[in-house]
PDB file of N, CA and C in Angstrom:
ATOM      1  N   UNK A   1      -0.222 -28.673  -1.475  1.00 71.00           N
ATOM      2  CA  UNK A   1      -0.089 -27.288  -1.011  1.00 71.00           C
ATOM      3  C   UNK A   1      -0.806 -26.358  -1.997  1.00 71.00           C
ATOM      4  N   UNK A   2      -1.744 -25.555  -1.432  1.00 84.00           N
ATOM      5  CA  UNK A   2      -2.138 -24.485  -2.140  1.00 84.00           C
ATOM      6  C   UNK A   2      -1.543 -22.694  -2.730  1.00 84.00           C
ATOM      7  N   UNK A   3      -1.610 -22.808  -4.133  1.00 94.00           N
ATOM      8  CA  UNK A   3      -0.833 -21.228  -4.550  1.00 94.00           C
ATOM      9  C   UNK A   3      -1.507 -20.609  -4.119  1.00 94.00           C
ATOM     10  N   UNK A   4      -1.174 -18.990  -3.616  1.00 97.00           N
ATOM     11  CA  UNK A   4      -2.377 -17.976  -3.657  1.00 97.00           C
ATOM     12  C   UNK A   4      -1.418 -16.917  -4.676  1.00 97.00           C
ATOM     13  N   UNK A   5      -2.630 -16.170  -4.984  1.00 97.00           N
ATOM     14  CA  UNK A   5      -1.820 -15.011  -5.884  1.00 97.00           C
ATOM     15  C   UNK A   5      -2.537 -13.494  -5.051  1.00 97.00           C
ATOM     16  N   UNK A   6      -1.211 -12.786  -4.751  1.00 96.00           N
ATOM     17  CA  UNK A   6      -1.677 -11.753  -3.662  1.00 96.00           C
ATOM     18  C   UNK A   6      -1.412 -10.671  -4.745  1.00 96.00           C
ATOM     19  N   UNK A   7      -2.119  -9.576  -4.622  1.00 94.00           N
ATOM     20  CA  UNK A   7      -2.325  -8.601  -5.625  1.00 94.00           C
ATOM     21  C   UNK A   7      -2.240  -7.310  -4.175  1.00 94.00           C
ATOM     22  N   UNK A   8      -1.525  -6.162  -4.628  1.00 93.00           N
ATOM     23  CA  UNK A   8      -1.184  -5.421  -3.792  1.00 93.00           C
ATOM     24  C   UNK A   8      -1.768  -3.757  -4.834  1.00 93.00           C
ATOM     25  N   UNK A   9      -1.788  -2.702  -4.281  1.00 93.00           N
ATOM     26  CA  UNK A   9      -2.142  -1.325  -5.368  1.00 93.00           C
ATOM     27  C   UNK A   9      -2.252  -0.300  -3.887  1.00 93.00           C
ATOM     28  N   UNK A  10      -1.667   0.736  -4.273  1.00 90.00           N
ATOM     29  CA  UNK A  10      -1.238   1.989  -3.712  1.00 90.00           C
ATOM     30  C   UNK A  10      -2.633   2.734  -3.674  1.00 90.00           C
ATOM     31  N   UNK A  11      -3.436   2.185  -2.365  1.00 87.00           N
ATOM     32  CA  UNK A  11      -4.755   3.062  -2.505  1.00 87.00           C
ATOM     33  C   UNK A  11      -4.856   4.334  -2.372  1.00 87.00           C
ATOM     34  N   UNK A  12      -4.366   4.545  -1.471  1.00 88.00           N
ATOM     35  CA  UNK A  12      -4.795   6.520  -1.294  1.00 88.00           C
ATOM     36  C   UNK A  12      -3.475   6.917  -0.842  1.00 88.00           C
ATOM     37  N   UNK A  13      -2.887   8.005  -1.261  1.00 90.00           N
ATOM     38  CA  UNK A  13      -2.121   9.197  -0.513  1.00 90.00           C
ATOM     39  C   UNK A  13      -2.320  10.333   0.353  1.00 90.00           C
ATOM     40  N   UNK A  14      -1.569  10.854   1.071  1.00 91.00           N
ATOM     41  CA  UNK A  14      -1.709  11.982   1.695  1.00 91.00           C
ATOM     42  C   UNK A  14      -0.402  13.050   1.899  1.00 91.00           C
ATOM     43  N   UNK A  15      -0.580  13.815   2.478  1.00 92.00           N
ATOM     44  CA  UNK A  15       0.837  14.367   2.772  1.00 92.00           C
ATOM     45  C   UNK A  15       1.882  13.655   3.532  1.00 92.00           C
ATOM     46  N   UNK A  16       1.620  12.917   4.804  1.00 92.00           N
ATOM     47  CA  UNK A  16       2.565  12.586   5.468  1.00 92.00           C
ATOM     48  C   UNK A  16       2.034  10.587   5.551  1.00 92.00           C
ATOM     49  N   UNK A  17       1.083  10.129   5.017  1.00 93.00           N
ATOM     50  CA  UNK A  17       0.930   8.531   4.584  1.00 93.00           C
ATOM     51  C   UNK A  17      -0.116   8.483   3.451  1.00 93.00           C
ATOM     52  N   UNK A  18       0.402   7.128   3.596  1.00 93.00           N
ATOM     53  CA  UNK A  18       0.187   6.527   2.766  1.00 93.00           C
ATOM     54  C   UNK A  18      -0.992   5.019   2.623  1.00 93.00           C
ATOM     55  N   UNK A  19      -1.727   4.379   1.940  1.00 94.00           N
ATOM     56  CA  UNK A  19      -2.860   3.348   2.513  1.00 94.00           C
ATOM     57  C   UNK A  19      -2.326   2.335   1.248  1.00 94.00           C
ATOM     58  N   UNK A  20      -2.082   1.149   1.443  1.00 94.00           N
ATOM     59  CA  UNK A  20      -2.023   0.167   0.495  1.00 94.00           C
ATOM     60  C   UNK A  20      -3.012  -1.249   0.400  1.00 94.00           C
ATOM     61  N   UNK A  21      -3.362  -1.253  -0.721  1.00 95.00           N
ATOM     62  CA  UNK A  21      -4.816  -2.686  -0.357  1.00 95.00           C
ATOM     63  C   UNK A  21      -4.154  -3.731  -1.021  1.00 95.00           C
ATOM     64  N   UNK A  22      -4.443  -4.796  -0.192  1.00 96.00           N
ATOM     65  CA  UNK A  22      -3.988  -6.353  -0.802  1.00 96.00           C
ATOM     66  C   UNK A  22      -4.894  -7.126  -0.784  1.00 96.00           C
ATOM     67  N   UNK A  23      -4.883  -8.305  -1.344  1.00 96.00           N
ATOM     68  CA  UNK A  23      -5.949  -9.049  -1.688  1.00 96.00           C
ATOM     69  C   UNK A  23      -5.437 -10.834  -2.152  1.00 96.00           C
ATOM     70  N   UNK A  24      -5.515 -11.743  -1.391  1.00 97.00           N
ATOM     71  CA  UNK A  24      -5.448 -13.134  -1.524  1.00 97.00           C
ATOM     72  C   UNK A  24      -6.296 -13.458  -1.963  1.00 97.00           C
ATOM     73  N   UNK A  25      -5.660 -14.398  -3.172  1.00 97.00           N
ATOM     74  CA  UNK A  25      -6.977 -15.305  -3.985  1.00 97.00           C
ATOM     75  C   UNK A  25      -6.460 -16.555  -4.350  1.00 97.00           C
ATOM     76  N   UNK A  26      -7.292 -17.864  -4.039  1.00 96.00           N
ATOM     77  CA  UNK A  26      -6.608 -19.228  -4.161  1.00 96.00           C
ATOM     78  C   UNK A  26      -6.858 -19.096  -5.802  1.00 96.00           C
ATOM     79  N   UNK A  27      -6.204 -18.952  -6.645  1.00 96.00           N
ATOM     80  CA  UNK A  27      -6.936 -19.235  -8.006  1.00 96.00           C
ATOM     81  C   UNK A  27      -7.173 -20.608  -8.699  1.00 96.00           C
ATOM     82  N   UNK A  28      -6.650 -21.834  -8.045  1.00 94.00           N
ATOM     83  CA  UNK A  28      -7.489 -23.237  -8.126  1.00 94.00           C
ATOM     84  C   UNK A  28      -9.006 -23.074  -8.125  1.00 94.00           C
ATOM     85  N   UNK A  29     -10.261 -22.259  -7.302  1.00 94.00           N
ATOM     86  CA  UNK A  29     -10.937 -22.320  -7.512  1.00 94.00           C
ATOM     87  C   UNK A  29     -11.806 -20.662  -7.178  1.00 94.00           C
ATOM     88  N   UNK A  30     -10.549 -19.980  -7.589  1.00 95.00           N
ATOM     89  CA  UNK A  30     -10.767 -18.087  -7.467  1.00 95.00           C
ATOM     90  C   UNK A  30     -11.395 -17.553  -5.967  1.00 95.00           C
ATOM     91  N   UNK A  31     -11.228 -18.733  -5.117  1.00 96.00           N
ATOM     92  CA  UNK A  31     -11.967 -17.727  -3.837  1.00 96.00           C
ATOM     93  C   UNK A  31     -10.573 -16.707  -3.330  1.00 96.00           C
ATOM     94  N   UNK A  32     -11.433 -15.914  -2.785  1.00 97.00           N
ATOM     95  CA  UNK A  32     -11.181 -14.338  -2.477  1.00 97.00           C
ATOM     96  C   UNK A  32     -10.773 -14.478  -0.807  1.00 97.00           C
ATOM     97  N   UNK A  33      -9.641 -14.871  -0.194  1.00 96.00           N
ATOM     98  CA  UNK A  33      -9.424 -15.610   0.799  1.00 96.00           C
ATOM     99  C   UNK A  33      -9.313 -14.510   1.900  1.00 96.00           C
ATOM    100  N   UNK A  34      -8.524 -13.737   1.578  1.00 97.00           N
ATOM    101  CA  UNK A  34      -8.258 -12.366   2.377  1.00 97.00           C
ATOM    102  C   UNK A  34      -7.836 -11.067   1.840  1.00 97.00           C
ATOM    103  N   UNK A  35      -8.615  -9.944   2.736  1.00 97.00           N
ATOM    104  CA  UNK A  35      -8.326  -8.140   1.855  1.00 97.00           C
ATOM    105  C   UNK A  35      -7.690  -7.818   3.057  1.00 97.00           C
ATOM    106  N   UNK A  36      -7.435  -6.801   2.670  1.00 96.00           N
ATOM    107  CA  UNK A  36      -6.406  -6.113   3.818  1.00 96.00           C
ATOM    108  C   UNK A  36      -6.066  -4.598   2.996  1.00 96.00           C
ATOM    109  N   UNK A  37      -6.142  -3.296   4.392  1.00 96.00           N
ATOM    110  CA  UNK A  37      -5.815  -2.245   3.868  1.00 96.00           C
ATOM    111  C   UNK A  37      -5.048  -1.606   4.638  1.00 96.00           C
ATOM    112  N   UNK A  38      -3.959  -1.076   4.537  1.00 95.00           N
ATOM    113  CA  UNK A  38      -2.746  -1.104   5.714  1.00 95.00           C
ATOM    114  C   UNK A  38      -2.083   0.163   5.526  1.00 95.00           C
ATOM    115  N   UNK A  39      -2.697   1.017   6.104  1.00 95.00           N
ATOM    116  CA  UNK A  39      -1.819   2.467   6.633  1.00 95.00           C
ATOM    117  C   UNK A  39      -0.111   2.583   6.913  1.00 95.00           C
ATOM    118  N   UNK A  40       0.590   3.199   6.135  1.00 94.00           N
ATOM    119  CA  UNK A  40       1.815   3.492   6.029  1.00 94.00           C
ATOM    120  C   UNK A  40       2.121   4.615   6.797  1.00 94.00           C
ATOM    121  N   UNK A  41       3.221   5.206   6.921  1.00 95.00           N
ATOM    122  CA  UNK A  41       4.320   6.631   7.220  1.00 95.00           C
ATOM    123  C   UNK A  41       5.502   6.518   7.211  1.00 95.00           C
ATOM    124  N   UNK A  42       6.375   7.366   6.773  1.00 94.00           N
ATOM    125  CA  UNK A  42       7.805   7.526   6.697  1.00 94.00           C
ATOM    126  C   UNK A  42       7.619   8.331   8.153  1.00 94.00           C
ATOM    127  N   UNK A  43       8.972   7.416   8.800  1.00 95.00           N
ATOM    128  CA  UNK A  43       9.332   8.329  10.369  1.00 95.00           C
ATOM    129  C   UNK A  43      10.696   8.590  10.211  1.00 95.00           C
ATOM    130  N   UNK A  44      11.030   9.321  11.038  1.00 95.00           N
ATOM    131  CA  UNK A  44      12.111  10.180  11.204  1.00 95.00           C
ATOM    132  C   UNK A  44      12.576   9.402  12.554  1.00 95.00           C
ATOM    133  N   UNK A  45      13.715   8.624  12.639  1.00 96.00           N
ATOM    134  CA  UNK A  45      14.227   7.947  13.547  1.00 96.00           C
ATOM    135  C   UNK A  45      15.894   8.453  13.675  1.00 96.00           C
ATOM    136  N   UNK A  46      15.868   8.572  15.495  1.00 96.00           N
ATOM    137  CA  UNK A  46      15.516   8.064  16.533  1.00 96.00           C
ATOM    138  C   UNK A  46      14.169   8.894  16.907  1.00 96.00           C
ATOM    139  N   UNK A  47      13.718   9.819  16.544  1.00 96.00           N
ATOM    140  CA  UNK A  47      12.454  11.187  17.738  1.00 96.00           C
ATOM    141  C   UNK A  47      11.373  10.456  16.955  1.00 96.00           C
ATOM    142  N   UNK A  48      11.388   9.903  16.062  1.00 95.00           N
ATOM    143  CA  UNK A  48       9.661   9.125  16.016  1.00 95.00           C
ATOM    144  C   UNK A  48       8.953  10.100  15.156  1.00 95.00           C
ATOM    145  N   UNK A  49       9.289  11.017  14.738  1.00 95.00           N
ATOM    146  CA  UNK A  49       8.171  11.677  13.963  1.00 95.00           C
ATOM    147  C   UNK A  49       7.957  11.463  12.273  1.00 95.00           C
ATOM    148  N   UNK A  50       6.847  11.641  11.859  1.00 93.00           N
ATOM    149  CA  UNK A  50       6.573  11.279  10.877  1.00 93.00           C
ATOM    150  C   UNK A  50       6.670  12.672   9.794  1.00 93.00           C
ATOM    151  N   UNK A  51       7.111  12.390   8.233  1.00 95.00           N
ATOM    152  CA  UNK A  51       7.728  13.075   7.600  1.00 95.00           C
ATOM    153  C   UNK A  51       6.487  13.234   6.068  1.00 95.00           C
ATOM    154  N   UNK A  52       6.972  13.919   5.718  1.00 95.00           N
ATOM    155  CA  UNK A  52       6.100  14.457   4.684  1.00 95.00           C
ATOM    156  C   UNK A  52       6.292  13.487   3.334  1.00 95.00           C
ATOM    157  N   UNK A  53       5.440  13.093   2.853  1.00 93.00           N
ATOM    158  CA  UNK A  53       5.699  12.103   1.730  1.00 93.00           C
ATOM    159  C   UNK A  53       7.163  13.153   0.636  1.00 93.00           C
ATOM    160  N   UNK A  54       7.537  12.511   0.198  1.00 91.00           N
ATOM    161  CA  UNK A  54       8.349  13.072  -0.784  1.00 91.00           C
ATOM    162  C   UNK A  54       7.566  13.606  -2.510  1.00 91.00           C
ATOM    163  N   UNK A  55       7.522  14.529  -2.838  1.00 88.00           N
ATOM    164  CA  UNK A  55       7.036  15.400  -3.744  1.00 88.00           C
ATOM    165  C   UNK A  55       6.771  14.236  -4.749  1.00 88.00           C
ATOM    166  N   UNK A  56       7.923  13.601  -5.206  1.00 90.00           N
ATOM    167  CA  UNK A  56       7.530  12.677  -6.302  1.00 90.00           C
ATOM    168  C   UNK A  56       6.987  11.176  -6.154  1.00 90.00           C
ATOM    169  N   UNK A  57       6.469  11.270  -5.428  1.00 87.00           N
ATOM    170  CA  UNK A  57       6.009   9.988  -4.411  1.00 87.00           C
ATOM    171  C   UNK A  57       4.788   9.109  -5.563  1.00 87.00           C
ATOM    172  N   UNK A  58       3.552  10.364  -5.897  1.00 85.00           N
ATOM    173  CA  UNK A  58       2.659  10.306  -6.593  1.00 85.00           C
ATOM    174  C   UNK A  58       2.885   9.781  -8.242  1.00 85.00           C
ATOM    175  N   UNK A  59       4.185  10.728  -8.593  1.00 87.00           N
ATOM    176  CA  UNK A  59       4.260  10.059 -10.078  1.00 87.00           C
ATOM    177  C   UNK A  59       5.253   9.064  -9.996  1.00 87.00           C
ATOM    178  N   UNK A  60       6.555   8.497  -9.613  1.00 89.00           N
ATOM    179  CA  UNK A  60       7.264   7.820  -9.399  1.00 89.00           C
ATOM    180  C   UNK A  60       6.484   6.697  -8.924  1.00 89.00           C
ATOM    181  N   UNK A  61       5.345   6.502  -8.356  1.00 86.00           N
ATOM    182  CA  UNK A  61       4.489   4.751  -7.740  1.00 86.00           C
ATOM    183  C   UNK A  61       3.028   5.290  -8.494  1.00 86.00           C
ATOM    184  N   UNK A  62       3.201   5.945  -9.470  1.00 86.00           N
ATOM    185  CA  UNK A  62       1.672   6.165 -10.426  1.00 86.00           C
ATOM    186  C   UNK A  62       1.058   4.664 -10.942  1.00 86.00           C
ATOM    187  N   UNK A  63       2.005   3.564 -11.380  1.00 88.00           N
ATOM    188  CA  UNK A  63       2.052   2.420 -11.715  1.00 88.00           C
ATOM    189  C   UNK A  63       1.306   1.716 -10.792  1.00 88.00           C
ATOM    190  N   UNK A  64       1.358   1.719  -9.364  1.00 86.00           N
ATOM    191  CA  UNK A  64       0.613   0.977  -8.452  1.00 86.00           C
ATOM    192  C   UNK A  64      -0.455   1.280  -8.024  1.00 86.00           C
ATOM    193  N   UNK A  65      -1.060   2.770  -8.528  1.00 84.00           N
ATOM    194  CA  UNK A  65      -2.401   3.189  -7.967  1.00 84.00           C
ATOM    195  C   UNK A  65      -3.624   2.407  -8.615  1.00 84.00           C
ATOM    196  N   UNK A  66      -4.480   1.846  -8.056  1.00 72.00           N
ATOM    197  CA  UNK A  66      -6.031   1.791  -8.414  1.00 72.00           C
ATOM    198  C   UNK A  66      -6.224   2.202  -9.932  1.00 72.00           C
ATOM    199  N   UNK A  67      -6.837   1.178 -10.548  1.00 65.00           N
ATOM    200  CA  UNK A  67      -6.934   1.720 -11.753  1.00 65.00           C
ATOM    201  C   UNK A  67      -8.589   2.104 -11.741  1.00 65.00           C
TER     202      UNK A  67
END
């Protein structure tokens, strides 16, 4: 069975989402297996609407942004 090591980082913000990039890599022989960049939102359930990031959103997940 093969490990992969998935690496995840908080790409971009906005007011109401958010974009996160991931990245699979077999590191037995470092190939780069799969990227992926995956659009977020906080909703407001049951009416479905989407909510404004929370003020401290930016420094509280500063750790996961893109270096």
């Amino acid at each position: 069975s093969d490990r992969l090591l998935i690496r995840g980082r908080m790409d971009r913000m906005e007011r109401a989402r958010f974009w996160c990039f991931f990245e699979v890599v077999r590191p037995a022989d470092g190939v780069l297996m799969v990227t992926c960049r995956q659009s977020l939102a906080l909703i407001r359930m049951p009416e479905g609407k989407p909510l404004r990031l929370p003020e401290d959103w930016a420094a509280r997940f500063a750790h996961l942004r893109a270096k």
